[in-house]
PDB file of C-alpha atoms in Angstrom:
ATOM      1  CA  MET A   1       2.467  -1.279  16.746  1.00 44.00           C
ATOM      2  CA  GLU A   2       4.543   0.601  14.215  1.00 52.00           C
ATOM      3  CA  ASN A   3       2.580   2.882  11.937  1.00 58.00           C
ATOM      4  CA  ASN A   4       4.840   1.992   9.038  1.00 70.00           C
ATOM      5  CA  HIS A   5       4.839  -1.744   9.673  1.00 89.00           C
ATOM      6  CA  PRO A   6       7.431  -3.586   7.512  1.00 94.00           C
ATOM      7  CA  VAL A   7       4.891  -6.271   6.569  1.00 96.00           C
ATOM      8  CA  LEU A   8       2.566  -3.600   5.208  1.00 95.00           C
ATOM      9  CA  ARG A   9       5.436  -2.378   3.015  1.00 96.00           C
ATOM     10  CA  GLU A  10       5.951  -5.950   1.804  1.00 97.00           C
ATOM     11  CA  ILE A  11       2.270  -6.145   0.807  1.00 97.00           C
ATOM     12  CA  ILE A  12       2.662  -2.896  -1.154  1.00 97.00           C
ATOM     13  CA  ASP A  13       5.804  -4.186  -2.884  1.00 97.00           C
ATOM     14  CA  LEU A  14       4.213  -7.500  -3.856  1.00 98.00           C
ATOM     15  CA  PHE A  15       0.648  -6.603  -4.729  1.00 98.00           C
ATOM     16  CA  VAL A  16       0.254  -2.935  -5.720  1.00 98.00           C
ATOM     17  CA  GLU A  17       0.380  -2.082  -9.438  1.00 97.00           C
ATOM     18  CA  PRO A  18       3.865  -0.762 -10.291  1.00 97.00           C
ATOM     19  CA  SER A  19       2.410   2.484 -11.630  1.00 96.00           C
ATOM     20  CA  ARG A  20       0.740   3.152  -8.244  1.00 96.00           C
ATOM     21  CA  LYS A  21       3.474   1.852  -5.921  1.00 97.00           C
ATOM     22  CA  ALA A  22       5.215   5.220  -5.381  1.00 97.00           C
ATOM     23  CA  ARG A  23       1.975   6.706  -4.017  1.00 96.00           C
ATOM     24  CA  TYR A  24       1.548   3.889  -1.493  1.00 96.00           C
ATOM     25  CA  ILE A  25       5.178   3.968  -0.405  1.00 96.00           C
ATOM     26  CA  TYR A  26       4.859   7.720   0.141  1.00 96.00           C
ATOM     27  CA  LEU A  27       1.840   7.135   2.398  1.00 95.00           C
ATOM     28  CA  TRP A  28       3.579   4.221   4.155  1.00 95.00           C
ATOM     29  CA  GLU A  29       6.565   6.435   4.979  1.00 95.00           C
ATOM     30  CA  LYS A  30       4.271   8.950   6.749  1.00 94.00           C
ATOM     31  CA  PRO A  31       2.963   7.364   9.964  1.00 90.00           C
ATOM     32  CA  LYS A  32       0.197   9.964  10.239  1.00 93.00           C
ATOM     33  CA  ARG A  33      -1.092   8.849   6.836  1.00 93.00           C
ATOM     34  CA  ARG A  34      -1.580   5.205   7.818  1.00 92.00           C
ATOM     35  CA  SER A  35      -5.383   5.399   7.818  1.00 92.00           C
ATOM     36  CA  GLN A  36      -5.313   7.036   4.374  1.00 94.00           C
ATOM     37  CA  LEU A  37      -2.975   4.306   3.117  1.00 94.00           C
ATOM     38  CA  LEU A  38      -5.283   1.544   4.333  1.00 93.00           C
ATOM     39  CA  ASP A  39      -8.340   3.337   3.005  1.00 93.00           C
ATOM     40  CA  GLU A  40      -6.830   3.650  -0.478  1.00 93.00           C
ATOM     41  CA  LEU A  41      -5.419   0.125  -0.480  1.00 93.00           C
ATOM     42  CA  LEU A  42      -8.584  -1.585   0.725  1.00 92.00           C
ATOM     43  CA  HIS A  43     -11.349   0.590  -0.700  1.00 87.00           C
ATOM     44  CA  ASP A  44     -10.939  -0.400  -4.344  1.00 82.00           C
ATOM     45  CA  ALA A  45      -8.920  -3.273  -5.778  1.00 85.00           C
ATOM     46  CA  GLY A  46      -8.071  -1.244  -8.873  1.00 90.00           C
ATOM     47  CA  ASP A  47      -4.583  -0.573  -7.535  1.00 95.00           C
ATOM     48  CA  LEU A  48      -3.894  -4.258  -6.837  1.00 96.00           C
ATOM     49  CA  ARG A  49      -1.930  -6.146  -9.476  1.00 97.00           C
ATOM     50  CA  HIS A  50      -4.293  -7.910 -11.863  1.00 95.00           C
ATOM     51  CA  ASP A  51      -1.790 -10.714 -12.429  1.00 97.00           C
ATOM     52  CA  ARG A  52      -1.620 -11.478  -8.701  1.00 97.00           C
ATOM     53  CA  ARG A  53      -5.266 -11.297  -7.678  1.00 96.00           C
ATOM     54  CA  GLN A  54      -8.130 -13.733  -7.969  1.00 95.00           C
ATOM     55  CA  GLU A  55     -11.604 -12.349  -7.297  1.00 95.00           C
ATOM     56  CA  LEU A  56     -13.888 -14.598  -5.280  1.00 96.00           C
ATOM     57  CA  ASP A  57     -17.250 -14.458  -7.004  1.00 92.00           C
ATOM     58  CA  PRO A  58     -19.508 -15.023  -5.240  1.00 92.00           C
ATOM     59  CA  PRO A  59     -17.848 -13.802  -2.038  1.00 91.00           C
ATOM     60  CA  LEU A  60     -17.375 -16.385   0.721  1.00 93.00           C
ATOM     61  CA  SER A  61     -18.219 -16.052   4.392  1.00 94.00           C
ATOM     62  CA  ASP A  62     -17.225 -19.576   5.477  1.00 95.00           C
ATOM     63  CA  PRO A  63     -13.783 -19.281   7.096  1.00 96.00           C
ATOM     64  CA  ASP A  64     -12.992 -22.928   6.363  1.00 96.00           C
ATOM     65  CA  GLN A  65     -13.569 -22.468   2.615  1.00 96.00           C
ATOM     66  CA  LEU A  66     -11.362 -19.386   2.597  1.00 97.00           C
ATOM     67  CA  LEU A  67      -8.722 -21.115   4.675  1.00 97.00           C
ATOM     68  CA  ALA A  68      -8.687 -24.014   2.200  1.00 97.00           C
ATOM     69  CA  LEU A  69      -8.168 -21.602  -0.718  1.00 96.00           C
ATOM     70  CA  MET A  70      -5.294 -19.918   1.073  1.00 97.00           C
ATOM     71  CA  ARG A  71      -3.745 -23.210   2.165  1.00 97.00           C
ATOM     72  CA  LYS A  72      -3.698 -24.361  -1.487  1.00 96.00           C
ATOM     73  CA  LYS A  73      -1.361 -21.438  -2.062  1.00 96.00           C
ATOM     74  CA  GLY A  74       0.808 -22.326   0.917  1.00 96.00           C
ATOM     75  CA  ALA A  75      -0.661 -20.259   3.765  1.00 97.00           C
ATOM     76  CA  GLY A  76       0.196 -21.411   7.261  1.00 95.00           C
ATOM     77  CA  THR A  77      -1.699 -20.995  10.511  1.00 97.00           C
ATOM     78  CA  THR A  78      -0.977 -17.314  11.176  1.00 97.00           C
ATOM     79  CA  CYS A  79      -1.390 -14.053   9.311  1.00 97.00           C
ATOM     80  CA  HIS A  80      -0.645 -10.359   9.623  1.00 97.00           C
ATOM     81  CA  ALA A  81      -3.869  -8.347   9.665  1.00 96.00           C
ATOM     82  CA  PHE A  82      -4.344  -4.778   8.514  1.00 95.00           C
ATOM     83  CA  GLY A  83      -7.496  -2.714   8.216  1.00 94.00           C
ATOM     84  CA  SER A  84     -10.830  -2.473   9.988  1.00 89.00           C
ATOM     85  CA  SER A  85     -10.617  -5.365  12.423  1.00 89.00           C
ATOM     86  CA  GLU A  86      -9.687  -5.998  16.024  1.00 92.00           C
ATOM     87  CA  PHE A  87      -6.471  -7.586  14.715  1.00 93.00           C
ATOM     88  CA  ASP A  88      -5.168  -4.480  12.885  1.00 94.00           C
ATOM     89  CA  GLY A  89      -1.383  -4.454  12.896  1.00 93.00           C
ATOM     90  CA  GLN A  90      -1.083  -7.811  14.636  1.00 95.00           C
ATOM     91  CA  GLU A  91       0.017 -11.306  13.801  1.00 96.00           C
ATOM     92  CA  THR A  92      -2.850 -13.618  14.628  1.00 97.00           C
ATOM     93  CA  ASP A  93      -4.392 -17.005  13.897  1.00 97.00           C
ATOM     94  CA  LEU A  94      -5.498 -17.058  10.252  1.00 98.00           C
ATOM     95  CA  ARG A  95      -8.695 -19.065  10.724  1.00 97.00           C
ATOM     96  CA  THR A  96      -9.787 -16.948  13.697  1.00 97.00           C
ATOM     97  CA  ALA A  97      -9.234 -13.767  11.714  1.00 97.00           C
ATOM     98  CA  LEU A  98     -11.117 -15.153   8.693  1.00 97.00           C
ATOM     99  CA  ALA A  99     -14.033 -16.122  10.953  1.00 96.00           C
ATOM    100  CA  LYS A 100     -14.198 -12.562  12.323  1.00 95.00           C
ATOM    101  CA  VAL A 101     -13.941 -10.638   9.043  1.00 94.00           C
ATOM    102  CA  ALA A 102     -15.119 -12.728   6.073  1.00 94.00           C
ATOM    103  CA  GLY A 103     -18.410 -11.543   4.637  1.00 92.00           C
ATOM    104  CA  ARG A 104     -18.564  -8.438   6.837  1.00 91.00           C
ATOM    105  CA  MET A 105     -17.327  -5.838   4.293  1.00 88.00           C
ATOM    106  CA  CYS A 106     -14.816  -4.459   6.771  1.00 86.00           C
ATOM    107  CA  GLU A 107     -11.889  -3.473   4.507  1.00 93.00           C
ATOM    108  CA  VAL A 108      -9.189  -5.845   5.643  1.00 96.00           C
ATOM    109  CA  VAL A 109      -6.140  -7.701   4.389  1.00 97.00           C
ATOM    110  CA  LEU A 110      -4.963 -10.911   6.052  1.00 97.00           C
ATOM    111  CA  TYR A 111      -1.471 -11.730   4.839  1.00 98.00           C
ATOM    112  CA  SER A 112       0.374 -15.021   5.217  1.00 97.00           C
ATOM    113  CA  ARG A 113       3.950 -13.816   4.988  1.00 96.00           C
ATOM    114  CA  ALA A 114       5.759 -17.121   4.473  1.00 93.00           C
ATOM    115  CA  ALA A 115       3.535 -18.055   1.510  1.00 97.00           C
ATOM    116  CA  LYS A 116       3.124 -14.490   0.188  1.00 97.00           C
ATOM    117  CA  VAL A 117      -0.633 -14.984  -0.054  1.00 98.00           C
ATOM    118  CA  ALA A 118      -3.376 -12.683   1.232  1.00 98.00           C
ATOM    119  CA  PHE A 119      -7.123 -12.436   1.629  1.00 97.00           C
ATOM    120  CA  VAL A 120      -8.601  -9.003   0.928  1.00 97.00           C
ATOM    121  CA  GLU A 121     -12.164  -7.876   1.518  1.00 95.00           C
ATOM    122  CA  GLU A 122     -13.342  -4.445   0.376  1.00 93.00           C
ATOM    123  CA  HIS A 123     -16.053  -2.208   1.824  1.00 87.00           C
ATOM    124  CA  ASP A 124     -18.524  -3.359  -0.830  1.00 89.00           C
ATOM    125  CA  GLY A 125     -17.970  -7.049  -0.136  1.00 90.00           C
ATOM    126  CA  HIS A 126     -15.666  -7.857  -3.054  1.00 93.00           C
ATOM    127  CA  GLN A 127     -13.080 -10.413  -1.998  1.00 96.00           C
ATOM    128  CA  PHE A 128      -9.743 -11.396  -3.473  1.00 96.00           C
ATOM    129  CA  ILE A 129      -6.968 -13.876  -2.916  1.00 97.00           C
ATOM    130  CA  LEU A 130      -3.620 -12.265  -3.666  1.00 98.00           C
ATOM    131  CA  SER A 131      -0.682 -14.499  -4.452  1.00 97.00           C
ATOM    132  CA  VAL A 132       2.697 -14.359  -6.158  1.00 94.00           C
ATOM    133  CA  LYS A 133       2.279 -17.975  -7.329  1.00 80.00           C
TER     134      LYS A 133
END
């Protein structure tokens, strides 16, 4: 897996606040800083664009509920996963990934590239759906 995965750059371009984007691109361009990039991106949603994120309150652990929310925004059957999961850096089945990570506070983003929609879960359990629509 590439340390500076092009899909991770796409996530930065679409969902990071413009004022913070240069910082994330800098980290993305440095393969040895990948863990720092993911830590900063997934530790606190403050750097994620407010106009493109929907907080799930209360958080959900049912993968089928989460899948339904993502499908409403056009998500397909696969996703790119980044963060603290066995799927890090891989394209995998979206429902399987949701079942493994949802409700486990494992700092992860599952991104459906075709629909430009993502599920994010932070270390403290906060969850978000990110979408350009």
